Coordinates of C-alpha atoms and ligand atoms in Angstrom, one line a residue:
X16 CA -17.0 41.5 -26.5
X17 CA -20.4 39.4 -26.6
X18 CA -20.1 37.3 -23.1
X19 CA -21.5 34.2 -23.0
X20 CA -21.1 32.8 -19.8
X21 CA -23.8 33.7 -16.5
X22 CA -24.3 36.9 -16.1
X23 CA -24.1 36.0 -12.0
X24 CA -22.2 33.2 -9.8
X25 CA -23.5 31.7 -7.5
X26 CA -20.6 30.5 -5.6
X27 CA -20.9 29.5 -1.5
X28 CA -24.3 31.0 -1.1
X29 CA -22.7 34.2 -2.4
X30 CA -24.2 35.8 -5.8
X31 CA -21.4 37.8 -7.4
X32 CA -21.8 39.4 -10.7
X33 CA -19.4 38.5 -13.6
X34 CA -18.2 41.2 -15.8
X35 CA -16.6 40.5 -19.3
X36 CA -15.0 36.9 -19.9
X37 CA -13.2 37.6 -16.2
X38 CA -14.9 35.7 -13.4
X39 CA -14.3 36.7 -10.6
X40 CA -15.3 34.5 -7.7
X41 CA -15.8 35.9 -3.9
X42 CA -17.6 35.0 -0.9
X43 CA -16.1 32.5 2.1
X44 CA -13.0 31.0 2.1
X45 CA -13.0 27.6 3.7
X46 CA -9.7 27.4 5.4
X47 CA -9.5 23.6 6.4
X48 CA -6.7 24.2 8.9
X49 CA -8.7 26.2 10.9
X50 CA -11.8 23.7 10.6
X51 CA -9.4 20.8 11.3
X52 CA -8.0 22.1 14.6
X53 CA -11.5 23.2 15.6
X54 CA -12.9 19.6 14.8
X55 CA -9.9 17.0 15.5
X56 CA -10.7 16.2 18.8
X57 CA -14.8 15.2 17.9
X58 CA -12.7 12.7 15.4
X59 CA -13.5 9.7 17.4
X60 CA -17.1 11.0 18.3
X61 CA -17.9 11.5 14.5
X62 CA -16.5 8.1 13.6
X63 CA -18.7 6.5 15.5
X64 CA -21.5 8.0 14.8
X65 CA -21.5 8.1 11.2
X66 CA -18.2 5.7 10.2
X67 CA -16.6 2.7 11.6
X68 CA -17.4 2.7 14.8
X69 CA -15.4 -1.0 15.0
X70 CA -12.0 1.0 13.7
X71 CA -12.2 3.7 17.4
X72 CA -12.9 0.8 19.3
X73 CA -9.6 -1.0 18.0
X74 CA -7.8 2.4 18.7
X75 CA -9.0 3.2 21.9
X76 CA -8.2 -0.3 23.0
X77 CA -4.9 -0.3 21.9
X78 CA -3.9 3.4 22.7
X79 CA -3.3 4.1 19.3
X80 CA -6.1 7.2 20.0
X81 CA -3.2 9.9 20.0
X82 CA -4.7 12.2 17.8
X83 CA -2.4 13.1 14.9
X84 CA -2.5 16.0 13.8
X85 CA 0.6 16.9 11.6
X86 CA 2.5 15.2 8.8
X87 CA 5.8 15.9 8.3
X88 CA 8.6 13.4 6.2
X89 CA 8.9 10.1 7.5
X90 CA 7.2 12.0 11.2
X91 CA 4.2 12.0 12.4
X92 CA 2.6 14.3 14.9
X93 CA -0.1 14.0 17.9
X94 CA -2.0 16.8 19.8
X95 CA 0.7 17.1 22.1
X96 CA 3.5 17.5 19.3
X97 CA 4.8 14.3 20.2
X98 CA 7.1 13.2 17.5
X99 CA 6.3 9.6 15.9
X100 CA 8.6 7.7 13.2
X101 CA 5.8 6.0 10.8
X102 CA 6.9 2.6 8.9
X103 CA 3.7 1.9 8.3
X104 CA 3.5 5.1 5.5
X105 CA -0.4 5.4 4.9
X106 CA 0.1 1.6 4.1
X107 CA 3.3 2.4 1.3
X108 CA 1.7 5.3 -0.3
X109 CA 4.2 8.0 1.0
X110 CA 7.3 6.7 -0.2
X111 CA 8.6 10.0 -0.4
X112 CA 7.0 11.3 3.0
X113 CA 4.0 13.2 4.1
X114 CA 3.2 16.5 2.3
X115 CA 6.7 17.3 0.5
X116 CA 7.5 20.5 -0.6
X117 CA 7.9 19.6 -4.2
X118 CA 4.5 17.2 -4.5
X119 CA 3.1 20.2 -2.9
X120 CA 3.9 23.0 -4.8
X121 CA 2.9 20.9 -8.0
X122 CA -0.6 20.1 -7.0
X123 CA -0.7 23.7 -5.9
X124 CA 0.5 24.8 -9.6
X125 CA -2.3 22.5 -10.8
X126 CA -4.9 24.1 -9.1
X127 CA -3.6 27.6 -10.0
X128 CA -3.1 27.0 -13.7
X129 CA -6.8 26.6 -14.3
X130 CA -6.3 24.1 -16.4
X131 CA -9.0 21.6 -18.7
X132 CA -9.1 19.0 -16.3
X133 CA -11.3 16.2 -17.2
X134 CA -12.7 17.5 -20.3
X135 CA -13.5 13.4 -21.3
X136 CA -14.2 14.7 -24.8
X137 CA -10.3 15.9 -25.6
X138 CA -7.3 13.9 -23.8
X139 CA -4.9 14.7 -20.6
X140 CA -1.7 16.3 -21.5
X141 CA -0.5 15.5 -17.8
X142 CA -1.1 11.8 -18.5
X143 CA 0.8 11.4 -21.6
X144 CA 3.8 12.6 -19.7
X145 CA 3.1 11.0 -16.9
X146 CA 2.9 8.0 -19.1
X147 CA 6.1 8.4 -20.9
X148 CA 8.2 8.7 -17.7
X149 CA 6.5 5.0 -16.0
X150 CA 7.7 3.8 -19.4
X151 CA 10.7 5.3 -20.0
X152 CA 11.6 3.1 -16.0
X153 CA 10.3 0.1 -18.0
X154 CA 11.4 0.7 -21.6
X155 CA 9.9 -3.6 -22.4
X156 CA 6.1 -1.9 -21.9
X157 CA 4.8 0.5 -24.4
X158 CA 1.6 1.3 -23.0
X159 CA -0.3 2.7 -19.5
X160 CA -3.9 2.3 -18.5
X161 CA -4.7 5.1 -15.4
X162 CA -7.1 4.1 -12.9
X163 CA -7.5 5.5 -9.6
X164 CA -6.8 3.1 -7.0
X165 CA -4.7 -0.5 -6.2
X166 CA -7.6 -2.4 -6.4
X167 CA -9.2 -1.0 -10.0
X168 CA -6.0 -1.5 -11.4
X169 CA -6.3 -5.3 -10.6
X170 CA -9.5 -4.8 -11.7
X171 CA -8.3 -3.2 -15.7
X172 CA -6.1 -6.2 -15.4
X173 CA -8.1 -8.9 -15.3
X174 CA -10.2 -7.8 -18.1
X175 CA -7.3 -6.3 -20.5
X176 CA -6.3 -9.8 -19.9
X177 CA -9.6 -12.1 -20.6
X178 CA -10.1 -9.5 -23.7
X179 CA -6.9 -10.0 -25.0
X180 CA -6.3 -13.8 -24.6
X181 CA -10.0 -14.6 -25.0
X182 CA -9.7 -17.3 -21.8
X183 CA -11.3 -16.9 -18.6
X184 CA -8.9 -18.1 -16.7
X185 CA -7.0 -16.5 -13.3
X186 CA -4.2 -17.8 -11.6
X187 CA -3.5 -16.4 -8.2
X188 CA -1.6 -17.2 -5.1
X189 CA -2.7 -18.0 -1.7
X190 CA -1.6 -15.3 0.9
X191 CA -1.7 -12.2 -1.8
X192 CA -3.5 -9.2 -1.3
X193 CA -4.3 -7.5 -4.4
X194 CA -7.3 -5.4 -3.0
X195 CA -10.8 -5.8 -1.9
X196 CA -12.9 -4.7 -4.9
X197 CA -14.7 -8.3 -6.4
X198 CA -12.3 -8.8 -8.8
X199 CA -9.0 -8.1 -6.5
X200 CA -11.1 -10.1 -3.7
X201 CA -11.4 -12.9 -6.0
X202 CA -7.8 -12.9 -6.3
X203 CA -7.1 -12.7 -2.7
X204 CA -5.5 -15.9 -1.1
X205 CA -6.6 -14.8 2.6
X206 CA -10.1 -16.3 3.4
X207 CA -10.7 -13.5 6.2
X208 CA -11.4 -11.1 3.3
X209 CA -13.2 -13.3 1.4
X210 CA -16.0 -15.0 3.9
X211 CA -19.1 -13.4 3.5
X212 CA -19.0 -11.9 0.2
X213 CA -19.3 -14.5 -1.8
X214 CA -19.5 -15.7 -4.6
X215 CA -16.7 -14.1 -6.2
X216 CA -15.3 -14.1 -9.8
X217 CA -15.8 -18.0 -11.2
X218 CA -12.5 -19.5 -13.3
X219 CA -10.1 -17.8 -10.6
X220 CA -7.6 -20.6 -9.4
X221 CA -5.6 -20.6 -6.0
X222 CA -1.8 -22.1 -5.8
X223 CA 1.1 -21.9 -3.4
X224 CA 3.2 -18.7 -4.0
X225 CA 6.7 -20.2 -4.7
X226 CA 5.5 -23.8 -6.1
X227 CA 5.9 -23.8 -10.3
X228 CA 5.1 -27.3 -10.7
X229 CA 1.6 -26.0 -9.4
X230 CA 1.6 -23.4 -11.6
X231 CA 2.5 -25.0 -14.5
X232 CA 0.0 -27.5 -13.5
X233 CA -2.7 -24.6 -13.2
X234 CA -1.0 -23.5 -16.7
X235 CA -1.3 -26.3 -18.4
X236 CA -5.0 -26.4 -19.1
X237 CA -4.6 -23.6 -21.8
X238 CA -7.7 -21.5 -20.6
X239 CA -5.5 -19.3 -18.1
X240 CA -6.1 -15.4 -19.3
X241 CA -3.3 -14.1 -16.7
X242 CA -0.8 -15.3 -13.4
X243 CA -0.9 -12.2 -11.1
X244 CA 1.8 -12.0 -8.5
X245 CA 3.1 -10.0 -6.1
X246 CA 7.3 -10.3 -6.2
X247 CA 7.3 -9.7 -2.8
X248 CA 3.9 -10.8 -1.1
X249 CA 2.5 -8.0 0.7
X250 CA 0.8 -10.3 3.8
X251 CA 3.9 -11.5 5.7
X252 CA 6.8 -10.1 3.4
X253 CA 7.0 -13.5 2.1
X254 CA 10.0 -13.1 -0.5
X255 CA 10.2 -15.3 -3.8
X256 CA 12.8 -18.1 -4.0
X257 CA 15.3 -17.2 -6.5
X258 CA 14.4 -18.9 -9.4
X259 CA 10.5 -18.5 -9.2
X260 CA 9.6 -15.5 -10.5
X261 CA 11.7 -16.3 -13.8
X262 CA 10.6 -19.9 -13.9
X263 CA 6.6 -18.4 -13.5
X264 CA 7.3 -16.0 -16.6
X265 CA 9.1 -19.1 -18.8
X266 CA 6.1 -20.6 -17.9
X267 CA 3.3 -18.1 -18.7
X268 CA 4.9 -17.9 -22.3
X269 CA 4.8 -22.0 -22.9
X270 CA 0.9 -21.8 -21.9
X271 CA -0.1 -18.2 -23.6
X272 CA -0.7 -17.2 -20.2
X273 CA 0.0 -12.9 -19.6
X274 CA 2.8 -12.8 -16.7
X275 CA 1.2 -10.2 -14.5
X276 CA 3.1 -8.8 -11.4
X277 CA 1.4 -6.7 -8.7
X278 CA 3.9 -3.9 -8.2
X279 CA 1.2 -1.6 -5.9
X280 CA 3.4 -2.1 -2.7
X281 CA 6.4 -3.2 -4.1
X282 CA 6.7 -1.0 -6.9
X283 CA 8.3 2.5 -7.3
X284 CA 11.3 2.3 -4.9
X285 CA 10.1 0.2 -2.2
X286 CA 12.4 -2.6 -2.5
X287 CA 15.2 -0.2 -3.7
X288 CA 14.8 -0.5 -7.4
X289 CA 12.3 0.7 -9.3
X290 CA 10.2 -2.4 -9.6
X291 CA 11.2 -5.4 -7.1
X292 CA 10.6 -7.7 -10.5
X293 CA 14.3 -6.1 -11.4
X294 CA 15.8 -8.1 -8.7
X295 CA 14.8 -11.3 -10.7
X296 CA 15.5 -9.9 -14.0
X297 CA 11.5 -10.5 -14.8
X298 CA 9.8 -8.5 -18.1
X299 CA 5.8 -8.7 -17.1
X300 CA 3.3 -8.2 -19.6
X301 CA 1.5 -6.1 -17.5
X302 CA 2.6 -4.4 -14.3
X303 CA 0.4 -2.9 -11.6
X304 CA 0.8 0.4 -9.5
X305 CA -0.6 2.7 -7.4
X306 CA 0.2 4.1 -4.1
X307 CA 3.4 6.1 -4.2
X308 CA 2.3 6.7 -7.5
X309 CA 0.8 10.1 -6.3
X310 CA 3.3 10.7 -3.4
X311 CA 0.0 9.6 -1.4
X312 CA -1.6 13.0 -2.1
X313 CA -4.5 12.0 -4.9
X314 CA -6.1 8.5 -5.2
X315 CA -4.4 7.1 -8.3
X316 CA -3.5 3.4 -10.2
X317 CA -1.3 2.7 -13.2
X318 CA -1.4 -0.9 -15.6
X319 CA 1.5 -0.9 -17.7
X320 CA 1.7 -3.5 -20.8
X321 CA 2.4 -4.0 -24.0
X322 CA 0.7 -2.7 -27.0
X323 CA -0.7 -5.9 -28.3
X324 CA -2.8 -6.5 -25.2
X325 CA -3.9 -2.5 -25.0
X326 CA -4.9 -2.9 -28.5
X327 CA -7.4 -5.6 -28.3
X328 CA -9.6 -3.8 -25.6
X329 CA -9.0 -0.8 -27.8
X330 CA -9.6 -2.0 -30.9
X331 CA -11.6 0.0 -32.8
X332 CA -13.3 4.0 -32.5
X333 CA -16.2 2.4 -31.3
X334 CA -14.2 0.7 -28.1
X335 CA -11.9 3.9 -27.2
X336 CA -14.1 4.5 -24.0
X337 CA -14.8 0.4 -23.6
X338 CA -13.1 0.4 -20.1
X339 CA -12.5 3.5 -17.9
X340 CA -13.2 5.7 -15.2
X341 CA -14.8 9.5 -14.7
X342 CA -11.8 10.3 -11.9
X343 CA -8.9 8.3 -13.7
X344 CA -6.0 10.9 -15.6
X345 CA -7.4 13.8 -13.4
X346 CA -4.6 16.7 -13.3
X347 CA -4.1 16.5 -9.6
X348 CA -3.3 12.5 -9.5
X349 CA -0.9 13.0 -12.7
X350 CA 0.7 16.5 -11.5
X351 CA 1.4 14.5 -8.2
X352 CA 2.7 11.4 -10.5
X353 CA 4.8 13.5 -12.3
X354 CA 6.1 15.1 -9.5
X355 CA 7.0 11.8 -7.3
X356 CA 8.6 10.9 -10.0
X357 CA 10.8 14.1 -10.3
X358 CA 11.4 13.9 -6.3
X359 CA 12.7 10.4 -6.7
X360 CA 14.9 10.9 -9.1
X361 CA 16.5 14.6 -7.6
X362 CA 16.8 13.2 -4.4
X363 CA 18.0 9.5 -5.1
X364 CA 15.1 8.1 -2.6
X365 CA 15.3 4.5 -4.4
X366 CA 19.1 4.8 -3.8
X367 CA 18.5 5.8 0.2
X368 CA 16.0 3.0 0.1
X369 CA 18.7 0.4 -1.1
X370 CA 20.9 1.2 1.6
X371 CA 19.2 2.0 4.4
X372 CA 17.1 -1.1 4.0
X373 CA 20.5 -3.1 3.8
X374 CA 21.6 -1.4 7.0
X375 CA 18.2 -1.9 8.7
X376 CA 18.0 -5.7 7.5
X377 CA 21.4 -6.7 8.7
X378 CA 21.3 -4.9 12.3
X379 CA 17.5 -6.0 13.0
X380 CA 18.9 -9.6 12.0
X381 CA 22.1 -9.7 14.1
X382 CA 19.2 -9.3 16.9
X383 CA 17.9 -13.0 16.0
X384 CA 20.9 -14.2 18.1
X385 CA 19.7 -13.1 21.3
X386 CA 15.6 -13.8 21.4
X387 CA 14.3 -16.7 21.4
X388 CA 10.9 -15.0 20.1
X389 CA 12.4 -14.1 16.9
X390 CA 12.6 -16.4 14.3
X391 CA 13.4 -14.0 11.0
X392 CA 13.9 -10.6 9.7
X393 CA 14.0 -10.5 6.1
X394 CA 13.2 -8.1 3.1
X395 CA 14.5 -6.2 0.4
X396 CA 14.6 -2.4 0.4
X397 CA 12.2 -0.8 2.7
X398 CA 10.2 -3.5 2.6
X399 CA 10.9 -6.3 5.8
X400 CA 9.0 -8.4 7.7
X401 CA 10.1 -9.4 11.1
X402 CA 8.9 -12.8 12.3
X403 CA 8.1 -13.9 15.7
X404 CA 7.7 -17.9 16.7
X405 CA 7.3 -20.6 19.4
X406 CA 10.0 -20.2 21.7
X407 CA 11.8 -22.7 23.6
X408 CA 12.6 -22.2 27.0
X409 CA 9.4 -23.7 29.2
X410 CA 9.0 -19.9 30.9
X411 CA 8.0 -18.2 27.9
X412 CA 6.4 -21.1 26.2
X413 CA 3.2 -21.5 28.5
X414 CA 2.6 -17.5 27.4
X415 CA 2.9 -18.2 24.2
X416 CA 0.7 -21.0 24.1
X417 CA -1.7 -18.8 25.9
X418 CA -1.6 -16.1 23.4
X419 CA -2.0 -18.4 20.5
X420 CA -4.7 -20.2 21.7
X421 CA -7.1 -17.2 22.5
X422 CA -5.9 -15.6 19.0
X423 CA -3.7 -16.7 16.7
X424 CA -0.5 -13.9 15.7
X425 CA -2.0 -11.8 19.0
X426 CA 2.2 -12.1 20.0
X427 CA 2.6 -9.2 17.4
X428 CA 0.3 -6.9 18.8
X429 CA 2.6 -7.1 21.9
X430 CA 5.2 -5.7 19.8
X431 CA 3.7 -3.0 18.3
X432 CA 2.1 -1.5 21.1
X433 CA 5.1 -0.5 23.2
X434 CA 6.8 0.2 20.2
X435 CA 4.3 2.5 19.7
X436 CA 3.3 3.8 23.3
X437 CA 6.5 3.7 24.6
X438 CA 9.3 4.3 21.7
X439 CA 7.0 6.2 19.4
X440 CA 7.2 3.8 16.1
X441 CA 4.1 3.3 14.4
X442 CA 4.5 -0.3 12.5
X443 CA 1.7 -2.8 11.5
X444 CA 1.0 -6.6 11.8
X445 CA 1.6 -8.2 8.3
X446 CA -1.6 -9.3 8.1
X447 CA -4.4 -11.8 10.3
X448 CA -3.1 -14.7 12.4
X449 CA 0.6 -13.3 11.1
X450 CA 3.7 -13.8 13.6
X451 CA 5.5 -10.9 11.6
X452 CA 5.7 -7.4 12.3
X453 CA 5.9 -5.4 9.2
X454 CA 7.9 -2.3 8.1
X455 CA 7.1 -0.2 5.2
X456 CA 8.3 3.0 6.0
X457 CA 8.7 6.3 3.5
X458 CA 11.6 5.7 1.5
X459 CA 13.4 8.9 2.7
X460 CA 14.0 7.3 6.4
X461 CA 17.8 8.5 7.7
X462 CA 20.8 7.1 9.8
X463 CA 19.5 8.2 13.1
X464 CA 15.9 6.6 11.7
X465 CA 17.7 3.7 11.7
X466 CA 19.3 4.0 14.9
X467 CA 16.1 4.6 16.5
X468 CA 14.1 1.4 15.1
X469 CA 16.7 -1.0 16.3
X470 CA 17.0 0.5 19.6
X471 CA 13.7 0.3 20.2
X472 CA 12.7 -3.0 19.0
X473 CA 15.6 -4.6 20.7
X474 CA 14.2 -3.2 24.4
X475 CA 10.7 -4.0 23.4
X476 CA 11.6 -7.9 22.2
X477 CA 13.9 -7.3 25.4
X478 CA 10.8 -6.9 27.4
X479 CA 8.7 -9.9 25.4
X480 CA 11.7 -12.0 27.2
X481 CA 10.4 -11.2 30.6
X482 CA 7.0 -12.2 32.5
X483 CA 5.3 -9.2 32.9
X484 CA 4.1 -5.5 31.4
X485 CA 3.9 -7.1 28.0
X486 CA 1.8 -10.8 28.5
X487 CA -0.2 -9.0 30.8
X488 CA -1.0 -6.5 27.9
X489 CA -1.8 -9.6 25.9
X490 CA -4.3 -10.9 28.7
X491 CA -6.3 -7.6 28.2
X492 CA -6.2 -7.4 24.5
X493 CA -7.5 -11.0 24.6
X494 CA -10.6 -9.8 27.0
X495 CA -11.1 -6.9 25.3
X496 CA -11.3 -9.0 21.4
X497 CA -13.9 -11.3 23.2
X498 CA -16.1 -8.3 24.4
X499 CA -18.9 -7.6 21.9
X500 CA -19.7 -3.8 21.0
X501 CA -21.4 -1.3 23.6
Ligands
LIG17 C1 -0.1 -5.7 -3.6 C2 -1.3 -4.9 -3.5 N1 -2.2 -4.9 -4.6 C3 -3.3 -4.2 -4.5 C4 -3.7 -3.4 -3.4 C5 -4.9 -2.7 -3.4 O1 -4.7 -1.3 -3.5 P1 -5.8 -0.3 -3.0 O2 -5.9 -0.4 -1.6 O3 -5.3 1.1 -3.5 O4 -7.1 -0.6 -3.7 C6 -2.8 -3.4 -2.3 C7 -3.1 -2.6 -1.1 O5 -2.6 -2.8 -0.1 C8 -1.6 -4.1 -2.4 O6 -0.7 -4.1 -1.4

């Protein structure tokens, strides 16, 4: 048989001769555990050297410089096998945990089954089936546009929607977080973000989440391509009033306007149904994912829509390649798709997300009775924001004030410390200046999960009751903020 290939490999510095159409590759194996556990501990060192230096010195400040160094579930592991519970999730991309069997074993049949990935000039089996089961969960869309991230989805968004409505127009809502790429940032209603970069995206138009006589006001003009909205506001857990998402898509149809919903956080379980819009009954034009998408293994972003809107980008032979990307469809994001998808379903995690976040909204509530400091816990699913506020008793007030003063929301980092240092429960601010503490955990959190958040926020709020440990934390964190880098 004539063989057409090299004649020689050269493959990790080794040259290894190829016989016949079998290639046979050889020389060094990297094996990346073994380079991981050699490495970990430079992790900070290398960062600063070469990354974001700023990101150690927030860790080191705030002892979050554990180390990790396994991923299990909804667990997380530091050098000394110290066992944390993570509701923070890689920020909602592990929905079904860290490194599941299942996800695994499919990315590692990916990689076995030599298969044409990314040929570009033929098209990805994976992602038509990946495609057909997103649409098969949300049988009003007909079509799916892959990208490879949160914030390029946004991105195929706002221009599947200017092409297909021929307006320029943007409606977005102050407080969302749709992602930092220009487009997303020009859509993002949190100036911190913003300052510095611009000028962003002209004809993009800011309005109060929850307010529809501003949006049909914004509407009403007739040049708005799109409204994108998160159902459940990332920054804050700020949830919708009841009416408002329905009212917002009555409303997008009277102007011509696409009803967009960001479904990147929300999306896929999180709020215990497959998309949060099924709470309110809403059928988007286009919907947005990404994170759990992949089971948080490959980079990945979905737009679902309807055909009429696909078409006109796509309009012709000439267009088929008119918007995309090099990585988007690759075999390891949809293998990983497929599989999350799989996991979901066999092991009823939107089901376990329904309840447990039911259990975990009405016990953290019950503890608004008894602090002062907390104001709200609210949510849907495993999605909930726990709010902190102005207290009123003249003890804690003057600490408060304090706080607030040198930097505004700095209260919530006096939450999330202990509960990390002391109770092992890694949980993030939602968002700058914010009063709440947010929990996304993996969908796939237990009873005894449960047990052990409530537990320990109630002793660390507990301990935000009384002078001490925890204000004198926030006097450091406010001298160490002030302190410009070594
Ligand atoms: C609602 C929402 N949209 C978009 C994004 C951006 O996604 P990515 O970080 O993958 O670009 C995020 C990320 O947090 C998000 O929460």
């Amino acid at each position: 048989m004539p063989h057409c290939g090299p004649s020689r490999v050269d493959y990790g510095g080794v040259i290894v001769p190829v016989g016949g159409d079998t290639i046979v590759y050889s020389g060094t194996t990297l094996d990346i555990a073994t380079l991981f556990d050699a490495h970990e501990s430079e992790r900070f060192d290398l960062h600063t050297r070469h990354l974001n230096e700023q990101m150690v010195r927030v860790l080191r400040t705030i002892g979050y410089d554990v180390r990790f160094c396994k991923g299990q579930g909804q667990y997380l592991y530091d050098r000394r096998d110290e066992r944390y519970l993570d509701l923070l999730s890689g920020y909602g991309v592990f929905a079904v945990g860290r490194n599941h069997p299942s996800i695994r074993a499919a990315l590692k049949s990916a990689l076995d089954a030599d298969l044409p990935n990314l040929v570009q000039m033929d098209v990805s089996t994976l992602a038509g089936l990946l495609a057909e089961r997103l649409l098969e969960r949300v049988p009003h869309l007909e079509k799916v546009f892959f990208a490879n991230s949160g914030a390029e989805s946004v991105e195929a968004a706002i221009k599947f929607a200017r092409a297909a409505t021929g307006r320029a127009g943007i409606v977005y809502c102050s407080h969302a977080f749709h992602g930092l790429t220009y487009g997303a940032l020009s859509l993002n209603g949190d100036d911190v973000f913003r300052k510095g970069f611009e000028p962003l995206l002209p004809d993009c138009v800011r309005i109060p989440f929850n307010d529809l006589t501003a949006l049909e006001q914004a509407l009403s003009s007739r040049r708005v391509a799109a409204f994108v909205v998160e159902p459940i506001q990332g920054k804050g857990v700020i949830l919708p009033k009841e009416e408002y998402l329905k009212g917002a898509e009555h409303l997008c149809r009277r102007y011509g306007t696409l009803f967009v919903t960001d479904e990147i956080q929300t999306g896929l379980g999180r709020t215990g149904k497959f998309l949060a819009g099924e709470h309110w009954g809403v059928e988007p034009d286009m919907v947005l994912l990404a994170k759990a998408l992949s089971g948080g293994h490959v980079p990945v972003g979905a737009v679902l829509m309807r055909k009429p809107i696909y078409d006109k980008v796509f309009s012709r032979m000439d267009r088929a390649v008119v918007h995309g990307s090099t990585f988007s469809k690759n075999d390891l994001a949809m293998a990983a798709g497929i599989a999350t998808l799989e996991v979901m379903k066999a092991e009823g995690v939107i089901e376990n997300a329904a309840r447990i976040g039911e259990r975990l909204l009405r016990e953290l509530s019950a503890l608004c009775e008894n602090y002062e400091l907390l104001k709200e816990v609210r949510g849907k699913g495993l999605m909930i924001g726990i709010e902190f506020g102005s207290p009123s008793s003249l003890k804690l007030k003057a600490s408060w004030k304090m706080l607030e003063t040198a930097s505004k929301g700095l209260f919530c980092q006096l939450i999330a410390i202990p509960l990390f240092k002391e109770h092992k429960i890694l949980t993030q601010v939602a968002g700058h200046g914010s009063h709440t503490v947010k929990l996304i955990p993996p969908l796939i959190i237990n009873d005894a999960d449960c047990d052990w958040i409530v537990r320990a926020f109630d002793e660390v709020i507990a301990d935000s009751h009384r002078a001490g440990a925890v204000w004198s934390l926030g006097k450091t964190l406010v001298e160490h903020a002030m302190r410009p880098s070594a």
